[in-house]
């Protein structure tokens, strides 16, 4: 399994108990979609290695205590602390028509309500309080916040995002 075929699920934050259990932090909006996980990929030095889940119990917020097959001691579990967790892209929960996953919009054309065609989405920059679209237009980078007030429509069939950027925002980049 290659990392480009997967999405980031979260990370292992610590060990728990004396029987090799670990705590997953799931970096997701809705943990209910992941209550029946049977396996995950763990990034071990750049290689995604599958681990099977024997037992998972959810705690508060987005944490879960997990027993992994063949991890039976605190020492074995300790090696996995701070390792990132991944799942295949096909396991992403379905979204409503007006929603999108950030990886989906890479390469989408952007059309602004006032300025017309505004470029192509190159990447999505994820910051703690705001995601930002990085759009390439005329060899310049335009940064547009990902917000419901700005992204007015998504046309997945034609790979197009329609936006209504705040007054003057695009002009400062051009």
C-alpha positions as CSV (number, residue, x, y, z in Angstrom):
1,X,0.0,0.0,0.0
2,X,1.3,3.4,-1.0
3,X,0.8,6.5,1.1
4,X,-0.8,8.4,-1.9
5,X,-3.5,5.7,-2.0
6,X,-4.4,6.4,1.6
7,X,-5.6,9.1,3.9
8,X,-4.3,10.2,7.2
9,X,-6.4,8.9,10.0
10,X,-4.5,10.0,13.1
11,X,-1.7,8.9,15.3
12,X,-0.8,6.6,18.2
13,X,-0.4,8.9,21.2
14,X,0.6,6.6,24.0
15,X,0.5,3.2,25.5
16,X,-2.2,2.1,27.8
17,X,-2.1,-0.6,30.5
18,X,0.3,-3.5,30.7
19,X,-0.9,-5.7,27.8
20,X,0.4,-3.8,24.9
21,X,-2.6,-1.6,24.2
22,X,-2.2,1.8,22.6
23,X,-4.3,5.0,22.3
24,X,-5.3,6.2,18.9
25,X,-6.1,9.8,18.3
26,X,-8.4,9.9,15.3
27,X,-8.1,13.2,13.4
28,X,-11.6,13.0,11.9
29,X,-14.8,14.9,12.0
30,X,-17.1,12.0,13.0
31,X,-15.6,9.0,14.9
32,X,-18.8,7.0,14.4
33,X,-17.6,6.1,10.9
34,X,-14.6,4.3,12.4
35,X,-16.1,2.4,15.3
36,X,-15.8,-1.0,13.5
37,X,-12.3,-0.7,12.3
38,X,-10.7,-4.1,11.8
39,X,-7.2,-2.9,10.6
40,X,-5.1,0.2,10.0
41,X,-1.8,1.0,8.3
42,X,0.9,2.3,10.5
43,X,3.7,4.4,9.0
44,X,6.9,2.6,10.2
45,X,9.9,4.6,8.8
46,X,8.1,5.4,5.5
47,X,6.6,1.9,5.0
48,X,2.8,1.4,5.6
49,X,2.5,-1.8,7.6
50,X,-0.9,-3.3,8.2
51,X,-1.9,-4.0,11.8
52,X,-5.1,-5.9,12.7
53,X,-7.3,-4.6,15.5
54,X,-8.5,-7.2,18.1
55,X,-10.4,-4.7,20.2
56,X,-11.2,-1.0,20.0
57,X,-13.0,1.0,22.7
58,X,-13.7,4.7,22.2
59,X,-13.1,7.1,25.0
60,X,-13.9,10.8,25.2
61,X,-13.6,13.0,22.0
62,X,-11.5,11.3,19.3
63,X,-9.5,8.9,21.4
64,X,-9.7,5.1,21.3
65,X,-7.9,2.4,23.3
66,X,-6.8,-0.3,20.9
67,X,-5.5,-3.9,21.1
68,X,-3.5,-4.8,18.0
69,X,-2.8,-8.4,17.0
70,X,0.7,-9.6,18.1
71,X,1.3,-6.5,20.2
72,X,1.3,-7.9,23.7
73,X,3.7,-5.9,25.8
74,X,4.2,-2.3,26.8
75,X,7.7,-2.4,25.1
76,X,6.2,-3.6,21.8
77,X,3.4,-0.9,22.1
78,X,6.0,1.8,23.0
79,X,7.7,1.5,19.7
80,X,4.5,2.5,18.0
81,X,3.9,5.7,20.0
82,X,3.9,8.8,17.7
83,X,3.4,6.8,14.6
84,X,0.9,8.0,12.0
85,X,-2.2,5.9,11.1
86,X,-3.6,5.6,7.6
87,X,-6.5,3.9,5.8
88,X,-7.1,3.3,2.1
89,X,-8.9,6.2,0.3
90,X,-11.8,3.9,-0.6
91,X,-12.6,3.8,3.2
92,X,-13.4,7.5,3.4
93,X,-17.0,8.0,4.5
94,X,-19.3,9.4,1.7
95,X,-20.0,13.1,1.7
96,X,-23.0,15.1,0.8
97,X,-23.0,16.7,-2.7
98,X,-21.7,20.1,-1.6
99,X,-18.9,18.7,0.6
100,X,-15.5,17.5,-0.5
101,X,-12.3,16.0,0.8
102,X,-9.2,18.2,0.3
103,X,-7.4,15.7,-1.8
104,X,-10.3,15.6,-4.2
105,X,-10.0,19.2,-5.4
106,X,-6.4,19.2,-6.4
107,X,-6.4,20.0,-10.1
108,X,-9.9,21.6,-10.0
109,X,-10.5,24.8,-12.0
110,X,-11.6,27.7,-9.8
111,X,-14.1,30.2,-11.1
112,X,-14.7,33.4,-9.0
113,X,-18.1,35.1,-9.1
114,X,-16.5,38.5,-10.0
115,X,-13.1,37.7,-11.6
116,X,-14.1,34.7,-13.6
117,X,-11.5,31.9,-14.1
118,X,-9.1,32.2,-11.3
119,X,-6.7,29.2,-11.8
120,X,-6.2,25.6,-10.8
121,X,-6.1,24.2,-7.2
122,X,-2.5,23.1,-6.6
123,X,-2.8,22.0,-3.0
124,X,-4.8,22.6,0.2
125,X,-2.8,24.0,3.1
126,X,-4.2,22.7,6.4
127,X,-3.7,25.0,9.4
128,X,-5.1,24.5,12.8
129,X,-7.9,27.0,12.4
130,X,-8.3,27.3,8.7
131,X,-7.7,25.4,5.5
132,X,-6.4,27.4,2.5
133,X,-6.7,26.6,-1.2
134,X,-3.4,27.3,-3.0
135,X,-4.4,28.3,-6.6
136,X,-2.0,28.7,-9.4
137,X,-2.9,31.5,-11.9
138,X,-0.6,33.2,-14.4
139,X,2.5,31.8,-12.5
140,X,1.3,33.4,-9.3
141,X,-0.1,31.8,-6.1
142,X,-3.5,32.9,-4.9
143,X,-4.6,31.8,-1.4
144,X,-8.3,31.4,-0.7
145,X,-9.8,30.3,2.6
146,X,-11.9,27.1,2.6
147,X,-15.2,28.4,4.0
148,X,-18.8,27.9,3.1
149,X,-19.3,31.7,2.6
150,X,-16.5,31.6,-0.1
151,X,-16.9,28.3,-1.8
152,X,-20.4,28.6,-3.2
153,X,-20.6,25.4,-5.3
154,X,-18.6,22.4,-6.3
155,X,-19.1,20.6,-9.7
156,X,-17.3,17.3,-9.2
157,X,-18.3,16.1,-12.7
158,X,-16.5,19.0,-14.4
159,X,-13.9,19.4,-11.7
160,X,-14.7,23.0,-11.0
161,X,-15.0,25.0,-7.7
162,X,-17.1,28.2,-7.8
163,X,-16.2,30.8,-5.3
164,X,-17.2,34.3,-4.2
165,X,-14.0,35.7,-2.9
166,X,-14.0,38.6,-0.4
167,X,-13.7,42.0,-2.1
168,X,-10.1,42.7,-3.2
169,X,-8.6,39.4,-2.0
170,X,-7.7,38.1,-5.5
171,X,-6.4,41.5,-6.6
172,X,-3.7,41.6,-3.9
173,X,-2.1,38.5,-5.5
174,X,-2.2,39.9,-9.1
